Short mmCIF file of C-alpha atoms and ligand atoms in Angstrom, two decimals:
data_model
loop_
_atom_site.label_atom_id
_atom_site.label_comp_id
_atom_site.label_asym_id
_atom_site.label_seq_id
_atom_site.Cartn_x
_atom_site.Cartn_y
_atom_site.Cartn_z
CA MET A 1277 -18.10 60.47 -4.49
CA ARG A 1278 -17.89 58.17 -7.49
CA SER A 1279 -14.61 56.47 -8.13
CA THR A 1280 -12.54 58.22 -10.73
CA PHE A 1281 -10.15 55.30 -10.96
CA GLY A 1282 -10.96 52.94 -13.82
CA ASP A 1283 -14.46 51.83 -14.70
CA GLY A 1284 -14.66 48.78 -12.45
CA ILE A 1285 -16.29 48.44 -9.07
CA HIS A 1286 -14.96 49.44 -5.65
CA VAL A 1287 -14.68 46.45 -3.35
CA ALA A 1288 -13.81 46.89 0.31
CA ILE A 1289 -12.84 43.93 2.47
CA ILE A 1290 -12.77 43.51 6.23
CA MET A 1291 -10.15 40.77 6.36
CA ASP A 1292 -11.21 39.01 9.55
CA GLY A 1293 -10.49 35.65 11.15
CA ASN A 1294 -6.70 35.34 11.05
CA GLY A 1295 -6.51 34.72 14.79
CA ARG A 1296 -9.22 32.05 14.82
CA TRP A 1297 -7.72 30.38 11.75
CA ALA A 1298 -4.43 30.01 13.65
CA THR A 1299 -5.88 29.09 17.05
CA SER A 1300 -8.02 26.32 15.54
CA ARG A 1301 -4.81 24.80 14.21
CA GLY A 1302 -2.94 25.14 17.49
CA LEU A 1303 -0.75 27.87 16.02
CA PRO A 1304 0.13 31.33 17.40
CA ARG A 1305 -2.12 34.16 16.15
CA LEU A 1306 0.77 35.64 14.18
CA SER A 1307 0.85 32.55 11.94
CA GLY A 1308 -2.70 33.46 11.02
CA HIS A 1309 -1.63 36.96 10.07
CA ARG A 1310 1.20 35.51 8.00
CA ALA A 1311 -1.23 33.23 6.15
CA GLY A 1312 -3.51 36.25 5.79
CA ALA A 1313 -0.77 38.05 3.85
CA ASP A 1314 -0.88 35.27 1.23
CA ALA A 1315 -4.63 35.78 0.91
CA VAL A 1316 -3.99 39.50 0.35
CA ARG A 1317 -1.57 38.66 -2.46
CA ARG A 1318 -4.12 36.31 -4.09
CA THR A 1319 -6.89 38.87 -3.79
CA ILE A 1320 -4.89 41.69 -5.38
CA GLU A 1321 -3.85 39.40 -8.21
CA SER A 1322 -7.44 38.34 -8.97
CA ALA A 1323 -9.15 41.70 -8.56
CA PRO A 1324 -8.61 43.34 -11.99
CA SER A 1325 -9.82 40.29 -13.94
CA LEU A 1326 -13.03 40.29 -11.84
CA GLY A 1327 -13.88 43.86 -12.83
CA ILE A 1328 -12.57 45.49 -9.66
CA SER A 1329 -10.68 48.76 -10.16
CA VAL A 1330 -10.55 49.95 -6.54
CA LEU A 1331 -9.83 47.62 -3.64
CA THR A 1332 -9.80 48.86 -0.05
CA LEU A 1333 -8.40 46.40 2.49
CA TYR A 1334 -8.79 46.79 6.25
CA ALA A 1335 -5.39 45.78 7.58
CA PHE A 1336 -5.25 47.43 11.02
CA SER A 1337 -7.94 49.43 12.78
CA SER A 1338 -7.29 52.23 15.23
CA ASP A 1339 -8.93 50.00 17.85
CA ASN A 1340 -6.43 47.22 17.10
CA TRP A 1341 -3.90 49.16 19.23
CA ARG A 1342 -5.77 47.53 22.12
CA ARG A 1343 -4.24 44.15 21.23
CA PRO A 1344 -1.24 42.60 23.03
CA ARG A 1345 2.05 44.38 22.33
CA ASN A 1346 3.67 41.37 20.64
CA GLU A 1347 0.76 40.93 18.22
CA ILE A 1348 0.92 44.62 17.25
CA THR A 1349 4.68 44.50 16.76
CA GLY A 1350 4.36 41.33 14.70
CA LEU A 1351 1.64 42.86 12.53
CA MET A 1352 3.67 46.00 11.88
CA LYS A 1353 6.70 43.92 10.89
CA LEU A 1354 4.55 41.79 8.63
CA LEU A 1355 3.12 44.87 6.92
CA GLY A 1356 6.61 46.23 6.31
CA ARG A 1357 7.85 42.92 4.98
CA TYR A 1358 4.83 42.67 2.70
CA LEU A 1359 5.53 46.09 1.21
CA ILE A 1360 9.18 45.23 0.59
CA GLN A 1361 8.28 41.92 -1.06
CA GLU A 1362 5.34 43.14 -3.13
CA ALA A 1363 6.36 46.61 -4.36
CA ASP A 1364 7.92 45.38 -7.62
CA ARG A 1365 5.03 43.03 -8.32
CA CYS A 1366 2.63 45.96 -7.80
CA VAL A 1367 4.55 48.07 -10.33
CA ALA A 1368 4.64 45.20 -12.84
CA ASN A 1369 0.88 44.62 -12.49
CA GLY A 1370 -0.20 48.27 -12.62
CA VAL A 1371 -1.25 48.34 -8.98
CA ARG A 1372 -1.17 51.74 -7.33
CA LEU A 1373 -0.87 51.60 -3.56
CA GLU A 1374 -2.26 54.24 -1.27
CA ALA A 1375 -2.40 54.01 2.52
CA ILE A 1376 -5.39 55.46 4.37
CA GLY A 1377 -5.56 56.10 8.10
CA ARG A 1378 -3.32 57.83 10.61
CA ARG A 1379 0.40 57.67 9.98
CA ASP A 1380 1.81 59.45 12.98
CA ARG A 1381 1.51 56.49 15.37
CA LEU A 1382 3.10 53.91 13.04
CA PRO A 1383 6.74 52.80 13.42
CA PRO A 1384 8.93 55.30 11.48
CA ALA A 1385 10.36 52.51 9.30
CA LEU A 1386 6.84 51.52 8.21
CA ILE A 1387 5.89 55.12 7.44
CA GLU A 1388 8.96 55.38 5.24
CA LEU A 1389 8.12 52.12 3.45
CA LEU A 1390 4.55 53.22 2.85
CA GLU A 1391 5.66 56.53 1.36
CA LYS A 1392 8.31 54.83 -0.75
CA THR A 1393 5.84 52.27 -2.10
CA GLU A 1394 3.25 54.97 -2.80
CA ARG A 1395 5.83 56.90 -4.84
CA LYS A 1396 7.06 53.80 -6.63
CA THR A 1397 3.57 52.62 -7.64
CA ALA A 1398 2.10 56.06 -8.40
CA ALA A 1399 1.79 55.39 -12.14
CA GLY A 1400 -0.27 52.20 -11.69
CA ASN A 1401 -3.62 52.43 -13.47
CA ARG A 1402 -5.08 48.92 -13.38
CA LEU A 1403 -5.98 48.72 -9.70
CA LEU A 1404 -6.05 51.28 -6.94
CA LEU A 1405 -5.15 49.41 -3.77
CA ARG A 1406 -6.09 51.33 -0.63
CA LEU A 1407 -4.56 49.83 2.48
CA ALA A 1408 -6.30 50.94 5.68
CA ILE A 1409 -3.77 51.05 8.50
CA ASP A 1410 -4.45 52.69 11.89
CA TYR A 1411 -7.77 53.50 10.29
CA SER A 1412 -10.95 54.70 11.99
CA SER A 1413 -13.85 55.79 9.82
CA ARG A 1414 -15.26 58.04 12.55
CA GLN A 1415 -11.89 59.77 12.76
CA ALA A 1416 -11.67 60.07 8.95
CA ILE A 1417 -15.13 61.69 8.88
CA LEU A 1418 -14.18 64.14 11.65
CA ASP A 1419 -10.96 65.03 9.80
CA ALA A 1420 -12.88 65.56 6.56
CA ALA A 1421 -15.45 67.76 8.31
CA ALA A 1422 -12.67 69.87 9.82
CA LYS A 1423 -11.42 70.64 6.31
CA GLY A 1424 -14.79 72.15 5.40
CA GLY A 1425 -16.64 72.06 2.08
CA ASP A 1426 -17.94 68.87 0.52
CA LEU A 1427 -17.22 66.01 2.91
CA SER A 1428 -17.17 63.39 0.13
CA GLN A 1429 -14.30 65.19 -1.58
CA HIS A 1430 -12.07 64.49 1.41
CA LEU A 1431 -13.14 60.87 1.84
CA GLY A 1432 -12.70 57.87 -0.46
CA PRO A 1433 -14.88 56.70 -3.34
CA ASP A 1434 -18.26 55.09 -2.61
CA VAL A 1435 -18.03 51.39 -1.90
CA ASP A 1436 -19.98 49.14 -4.27
CA LEU A 1437 -19.39 45.85 -2.48
CA LEU A 1438 -18.32 45.30 1.11
CA ILE A 1439 -17.08 41.84 2.07
CA ARG A 1440 -16.37 40.65 5.60
CA THR A 1441 -14.92 37.23 6.25
CA SER A 1442 -15.05 35.01 9.38
CA GLY A 1443 -18.81 35.10 9.96
CA GLU A 1444 -18.90 38.43 11.82
CA GLN A 1445 -21.50 40.86 10.52
CA ARG A 1446 -20.44 44.33 11.60
CA LEU A 1447 -18.53 47.30 10.21
CA SER A 1448 -16.01 47.78 13.05
CA ASP A 1449 -15.54 51.47 12.17
CA PHE A 1450 -14.72 50.84 8.49
CA LEU A 1451 -15.83 53.21 5.69
CA LEU A 1452 -19.08 54.24 7.42
CA TRP A 1453 -19.72 57.16 5.06
CA GLU A 1454 -18.48 55.46 1.89
CA CYS A 1455 -20.68 52.39 2.50
CA ALA A 1456 -23.93 54.39 2.43
CA TYR A 1457 -25.29 52.26 -0.44
CA ALA A 1458 -22.78 49.41 -0.43
CA GLU A 1459 -24.01 45.89 -1.03
CA MET A 1460 -22.76 43.66 1.75
CA VAL A 1461 -21.59 40.08 1.51
CA PHE A 1462 -20.67 38.17 4.65
CA THR A 1463 -18.88 34.86 4.40
CA ARG A 1464 -17.97 32.35 7.10
CA ARG A 1465 -14.61 31.73 5.43
CA MET A 1466 -11.65 32.77 7.63
CA TRP A 1467 -9.49 35.36 5.84
CA PRO A 1468 -6.40 33.09 5.33
CA ASP A 1469 -8.66 30.62 3.46
CA PHE A 1470 -10.17 33.27 1.20
CA THR A 1471 -9.58 32.38 -2.47
CA ARG A 1472 -10.10 33.84 -5.92
CA GLU A 1473 -13.26 31.71 -6.14
CA ASP A 1474 -14.63 33.29 -2.95
CA LEU A 1475 -13.96 36.75 -4.36
CA ALA A 1476 -15.55 35.80 -7.69
CA ALA A 1477 -18.61 34.41 -5.86
CA ALA A 1478 -19.00 37.65 -3.88
CA VAL A 1479 -18.77 39.72 -7.07
CA GLU A 1480 -21.36 37.47 -8.75
CA GLU A 1481 -23.66 37.87 -5.75
CA PHE A 1482 -23.19 41.66 -6.03
CA GLN A 1483 -24.11 41.56 -9.72
CA ARG A 1484 -27.34 39.69 -8.93
CA ARG A 1485 -28.45 42.37 -6.46
CA GLU A 1486 -30.71 45.17 -7.56
CA ARG A 1487 -29.42 48.54 -6.37
CA ARG A 1488 -32.12 51.16 -6.11
CA PHE A 1489 -30.44 54.08 -4.32
CA GLY A 1490 -33.78 55.09 -2.85
CA ALA A 1491 -35.62 55.22 -6.17
CA VAL A 1492 -38.17 52.81 -7.62
CA THR A 1493 -37.31 50.52 -10.48
CA ALA A 1494 -39.17 49.90 -13.71
CA ARG A 1495 -40.33 46.58 -12.25
CA THR A 1496 -42.08 48.07 -9.22
CA ALA A 1497 -43.04 51.49 -10.61
C1 IPE B 2021 -8.04 40.13 11.22
O1 IPE B 2021 -7.99 38.95 11.93
C2 IPE B 2021 -6.70 40.85 11.16
C3 IPE B 2021 -6.61 42.04 11.99
C4 IPE B 2021 -7.58 42.57 12.68
C5 IPE B 2021 -5.31 42.67 12.05
P1 IPE B 2021 -8.15 38.93 13.50
O2 IPE B 2021 -6.80 39.07 14.12
O3 IPE B 2021 -9.15 39.92 13.95
O4 IPE B 2021 -8.69 37.46 13.72
P2 IPE B 2021 -9.77 36.99 14.77
O5 IPE B 2021 -10.99 37.84 14.55
O6 IPE B 2021 -9.19 37.18 16.12
O7 IPE B 2021 -10.02 35.57 14.42
C1 IPE B 2022 -11.62 44.71 12.13
O1 IPE B 2022 -11.50 43.46 12.69
C2 IPE B 2022 -10.29 45.26 11.77
C3 IPE B 2022 -9.56 44.56 10.72
C4 IPE B 2022 -9.98 43.51 10.03
C5 IPE B 2022 -8.27 45.09 10.43
P1 IPE B 2022 -11.51 43.23 14.26
O2 IPE B 2022 -11.34 41.77 14.46
O3 IPE B 2022 -10.52 44.12 14.91
O4 IPE B 2022 -12.98 43.71 14.66
P2 IPE B 2022 -13.89 43.34 15.90
O5 IPE B 2022 -13.10 43.64 17.14
O6 IPE B 2022 -14.20 41.89 15.81
O7 IPE B 2022 -15.10 44.19 15.74
MG1 MG B 2023 -11.17 39.84 14.23
#
């Protein structure tokens, strides 16, 4: 499915490396997640001016429930706090927030905050911010298939550019269907260190790539 939101590109980011960023500084993993929230803020702020109209951020995977209880609780609190702090800024900047993933296993207070922020930002038309929380792409595909009809209609827009930080080069159950023809950029930068310049560099790299979608180009025909 093509994005119907704006005429910019759809960038999806696997925000990885918060834990290692913290551990390498002798800090608890949660400090890394806290610093990661600042990188999220920077990224959202820079996205529209870099030609991005849809941004999907992987915040918490369904497999992340396997982490220690205190890290999960800390992450959920951090997500809630982020929504409270950023909702007004989103409205002011035309950012529309939408959560993807399962909601039924999240703390009730966070579900309420997500719904409230979605309502509050619903008129935003500069950037569609899709926050993946308790998200599993395999599960999303199964759910879409159960609805019947055109699978793409029930899933998100096609990803143009997928970025993963921290040096890992895998999808970790993120947007498997939507990334069918995504260009991928992997950077060694840990997520808390990710800057506007890193995002701009990834977008430039994307623009240099030749996308063929299975066809041949004038150059090779
Ligand atoms: C990404 O950073 C954030 C989440 C998965 C919530 P990690 O917490 O995975 O950081 P590393 O990979 O352990 O360094
Ligand atoms: C993927 O990162 C999930 C998020 C960034 C939210 P992980 O750190 O959980 O992935 P793996 O375990 O290294 O594959
Ligand atoms: Mg990780």
